[in-house]
Amino acid sequence: EIGCFKSHVAVTQPFIADPDAEWLLVLEDDVWVDVLFDYQNVIIRAEKLGINYVRLYAKRFKPARVVHGWGAHQLIRYETDPYGTQAYLINKPGAQRFLESVKTITMPIDDELSRFWVNGLDTYAVYPFPVIEKSARSNLSGERARRKADLKFGIIGHTWFRISEKIAKTLANLSFLMRLNAIRRRL
């Protein structure tokens, strides 16, 4: 997990330093990519909507709102973490915001990147996904972050962490709902 996290940071830092780069496409090595999908179209729509980060795949079906549709695709915004960082687009302001929000590695990259209530990067995705994981099986348990947090903070500390995360996420989701019509009017 630490190596995976560091590899995402390692590709993000030179991207931020590159004066000519505007968007970064991050692909992990265990994906199949739809080479006919128009990724530039996603960037154009994201820029019009003021979106800094768009997933191209997610591991889990989680509650989401449709923000915009075109052809056979939709741009959705997740209400919670759908897990996975196999494929995403991120612009320079979004990458900077993410890196500034992380002081130490305390959880897997997909968990940290999806904490929109902390880093300000709402979790949008293209659906159906233009990228899929080669194998849905993983040796990583969904309980990994909980077990690590229990060891670090104790049960009471972890419970408080989870409650504070839920409150912050709920407030961020309410803020998004209040902005949704304004976001849609940009197209």
Tab-separated table of C-alpha atoms in Angstrom:
chain	number	residue	atom	x	y	z
A	1	GLU	CA	0.000	0.000	0.000
A	2	ILE	CA	2.810	2.425	0.826
A	3	GLY	CA	4.546	1.694	-2.473
A	4	CYS	CA	1.316	2.160	-4.427
A	5	PHE	CA	0.645	5.461	-2.662
A	6	LYS	CA	4.182	6.676	-3.363
A	7	SER	CA	3.945	5.710	-7.033
A	8	HIS	CA	0.867	7.921	-7.477
A	9	VAL	CA	2.679	10.784	-5.747
A	10	ALA	CA	5.786	10.119	-7.858
A	11	VAL	CA	3.878	10.682	-11.126
A	12	THR	CA	1.975	13.663	-9.728
A	13	GLN	CA	4.957	15.751	-8.602
A	14	PRO	CA	6.668	16.079	-12.028
A	15	PHE	CA	3.254	16.723	-13.601
A	16	ILE	CA	2.745	19.703	-11.298
A	17	ALA	CA	6.227	20.986	-12.128
A	18	ASP	CA	5.650	20.736	-15.912
A	19	PRO	CA	4.511	24.168	-17.147
A	20	ASP	CA	3.026	22.686	-20.337
A	21	ALA	CA	0.924	19.930	-18.736
A	22	GLU	CA	-2.707	20.652	-17.858
A	23	TRP	CA	-4.149	17.180	-17.191
A	24	LEU	CA	-2.603	13.916	-16.038
A	25	LEU	CA	-3.963	10.508	-17.014
A	26	VAL	CA	-3.030	7.955	-14.351
A	27	LEU	CA	-3.328	4.273	-15.250
A	28	GLU	CA	-2.261	1.440	-13.011
A	29	ASP	CA	-0.705	-1.595	-14.671
A	30	ASP	CA	-3.655	-3.959	-14.144
A	31	VAL	CA	-6.274	-2.399	-16.424
A	32	TRP	CA	-7.807	-2.737	-19.847
A	33	VAL	CA	-8.312	0.566	-21.615
A	34	ASP	CA	-10.972	1.408	-24.207
A	35	VAL	CA	-8.679	2.998	-26.773
A	36	LEU	CA	-11.651	4.271	-28.807
A	37	PHE	CA	-13.129	6.268	-25.918
A	38	ASP	CA	-12.810	10.059	-26.284
A	39	TYR	CA	-10.825	11.014	-23.168
A	40	GLN	CA	-10.360	14.582	-24.432
A	41	ASN	CA	-14.144	14.984	-24.404
A	42	VAL	CA	-14.140	14.175	-20.667
A	43	ILE	CA	-11.486	16.845	-20.088
A	44	ILE	CA	-13.483	19.435	-22.032
A	45	ARG	CA	-16.627	18.664	-20.002
A	46	ALA	CA	-14.706	18.642	-16.720
A	47	GLU	CA	-13.204	22.056	-17.495
A	48	LYS	CA	-16.631	23.509	-18.323
A	49	LEU	CA	-18.008	22.141	-15.055
A	50	GLY	CA	-15.042	23.217	-12.924
A	51	ILE	CA	-14.124	19.614	-12.110
A	52	ASN	CA	-10.512	18.805	-11.201
A	53	TYR	CA	-10.611	15.013	-10.883
A	54	VAL	CA	-12.503	12.305	-12.808
A	55	ARG	CA	-12.281	8.577	-12.211
A	56	LEU	CA	-12.375	6.297	-15.206
A	57	TYR	CA	-13.035	3.204	-13.092
A	58	ALA	CA	-14.331	2.314	-9.634
A	59	LYS	CA	-14.273	-1.001	-7.776
A	60	ARG	CA	-17.671	-0.767	-6.068
A	61	PHE	CA	-21.189	0.338	-6.881
A	62	LYS	CA	-21.845	3.237	-4.509
A	63	PRO	CA	-24.540	5.932	-4.334
A	64	ALA	CA	-23.991	8.631	-6.940
A	65	ARG	CA	-25.818	11.442	-8.708
A	66	VAL	CA	-25.869	11.918	-12.461
A	67	VAL	CA	-24.475	15.352	-13.242
A	68	HIS	CA	-24.446	15.212	-17.025
A	69	GLY	CA	-24.979	12.735	-19.840
A	70	TRP	CA	-23.726	12.502	-23.413
A	71	GLY	CA	-24.179	9.659	-25.868
A	72	ALA	CA	-24.020	6.402	-23.942
A	73	HIS	CA	-22.058	7.925	-21.058
A	74	GLN	CA	-22.800	9.837	-17.902
A	75	LEU	CA	-20.724	11.945	-15.591
A	76	ILE	CA	-21.607	10.935	-12.043
A	77	ARG	CA	-20.570	12.268	-8.638
A	78	TYR	CA	-20.157	9.719	-5.860
A	79	GLU	CA	-21.517	10.374	-2.378
A	80	THR	CA	-18.860	8.142	-0.823
A	81	ASP	CA	-15.684	6.260	-1.687
A	82	PRO	CA	-16.167	3.752	-4.545
A	83	TYR	CA	-12.605	2.400	-4.019
A	84	GLY	CA	-9.846	1.988	-6.543
A	85	THR	CA	-7.368	4.301	-8.262
A	86	GLN	CA	-6.791	2.162	-11.327
A	87	ALA	CA	-7.542	4.997	-13.764
A	88	TYR	CA	-8.285	8.697	-13.401
A	89	LEU	CA	-7.759	12.123	-14.897
A	90	ILE	CA	-6.615	14.958	-12.658
A	91	ASN	CA	-5.724	18.535	-13.522
A	92	LYS	CA	-2.906	20.575	-12.026
A	93	PRO	CA	-4.996	22.457	-9.412
A	94	GLY	CA	-6.566	19.157	-8.338
A	95	ALA	CA	-3.196	17.416	-8.054
A	96	GLN	CA	-1.794	20.312	-6.023
A	97	ARG	CA	-4.830	20.310	-3.746
A	98	PHE	CA	-4.495	16.571	-3.187
A	99	LEU	CA	-0.780	16.673	-2.389
A	100	GLU	CA	-1.287	19.605	-0.026
A	101	SER	CA	-4.000	17.665	1.840
A	102	VAL	CA	-1.716	14.708	2.595
A	103	LYS	CA	0.839	15.181	5.353
A	104	THR	CA	1.589	11.491	6.021
A	105	ILE	CA	0.459	8.178	4.602
A	106	THR	CA	-2.207	6.882	6.978
A	107	MET	CA	-4.417	4.950	4.560
A	108	PRO	CA	-4.363	3.501	1.023
A	109	ILE	CA	-4.203	5.945	-1.910
A	110	ASP	CA	-7.750	5.177	-3.079
A	111	ASP	CA	-9.163	5.886	0.381
A	112	GLU	CA	-7.186	9.133	0.693
A	113	LEU	CA	-7.948	10.382	-2.818
A	114	SER	CA	-11.673	9.788	-2.274
A	115	ARG	CA	-11.838	11.894	0.905
A	116	PHE	CA	-13.431	14.844	-0.930
A	117	TRP	CA	-14.566	16.284	2.385
A	118	VAL	CA	-10.852	16.718	3.275
A	119	ASN	CA	-9.104	17.431	-0.042
A	120	GLY	CA	-11.908	19.319	-1.832
A	121	LEU	CA	-11.827	16.982	-4.855
A	122	ASP	CA	-15.373	15.752	-5.408
A	123	THR	CA	-15.282	12.179	-6.664
A	124	TYR	CA	-16.653	12.248	-10.201
A	125	ALA	CA	-16.557	9.335	-12.640
A	126	VAL	CA	-17.445	8.480	-16.213
A	127	TYR	CA	-20.026	5.716	-16.415
A	128	PRO	CA	-19.968	3.189	-18.008
A	129	PHE	CA	-16.275	3.070	-17.229
A	130	PRO	CA	-13.897	3.361	-20.205
A	131	VAL	CA	-11.273	1.471	-18.195
A	132	ILE	CA	-11.733	-1.767	-16.265
A	133	GLU	CA	-9.561	-3.742	-13.912
A	134	LYS	CA	-8.140	-6.975	-15.322
A	135	SER	CA	-8.901	-8.865	-12.151
A	136	ALA	CA	-11.541	-7.867	-9.653
A	137	ARG	CA	-9.893	-10.109	-7.032
A	138	SER	CA	-7.550	-8.467	-4.585
A	139	ASN	CA	-5.611	-9.728	-1.611
A	140	LEU	CA	-6.420	-6.460	0.162
A	141	SER	CA	-9.311	-6.622	2.572
A	142	GLY	CA	-11.911	-3.883	2.892
A	143	GLU	CA	-11.088	-3.919	6.579
A	144	ARG	CA	-7.447	-2.893	6.039
A	145	ALA	CA	-7.867	0.768	6.956
A	146	ARG	CA	-10.024	-0.055	9.970
A	147	ARG	CA	-7.484	-2.521	11.363
A	148	LYS	CA	-4.615	-0.053	10.885
A	149	ALA	CA	-6.602	2.744	12.486
A	150	ASP	CA	-7.544	0.493	15.425
A	151	LEU	CA	-3.868	-0.214	16.018
A	152	LYS	CA	-2.860	3.438	15.707
A	153	PHE	CA	-5.722	5.200	17.513
A	154	GLY	CA	-7.358	2.460	19.582
A	155	ILE	CA	-11.035	1.554	19.278
A	156	ILE	CA	-12.330	4.797	20.817
A	157	GLY	CA	-10.031	6.958	18.707
A	158	HIS	CA	-10.991	5.069	15.575
A	159	THR	CA	-14.700	5.383	16.402
A	160	TRP	CA	-14.293	9.153	16.829
A	161	PHE	CA	-12.350	9.302	13.525
A	162	ARG	CA	-15.164	7.453	11.711
A	163	ILE	CA	-17.865	9.685	13.227
A	164	SER	CA	-15.999	12.886	12.336
A	165	GLU	CA	-15.377	11.580	8.789
A	166	LYS	CA	-19.099	10.770	8.369
A	167	ILE	CA	-20.150	14.235	9.553
A	168	ALA	CA	-17.643	15.971	7.262
A	169	LYS	CA	-18.658	13.777	4.294
A	170	THR	CA	-22.360	14.473	4.894
A	171	LEU	CA	-21.744	18.231	5.000
A	172	ALA	CA	-19.673	18.044	1.794
A	173	ASN	CA	-22.473	16.090	0.076
A	174	LEU	CA	-25.058	18.669	1.166
A	175	SER	CA	-22.849	21.453	-0.182
A	176	PHE	CA	-22.586	19.600	-3.498
A	177	LEU	CA	-26.387	19.216	-3.736
A	178	MET	CA	-26.806	22.952	-3.205
A	179	ARG	CA	-24.329	23.616	-6.082
A	180	LEU	CA	-25.622	20.925	-8.468
A	181	ASN	CA	-27.987	23.085	-10.541
A	182	ALA	CA	-25.312	25.752	-10.963
A	183	ILE	CA	-22.865	23.067	-12.095
A	184	ARG	CA	-25.334	21.730	-14.662
A	185	ARG	CA	-26.008	25.224	-16.049
A	186	ARG	CA	-22.343	25.532	-17.094
A	187	LEU	CA	-22.882	23.167	-20.035
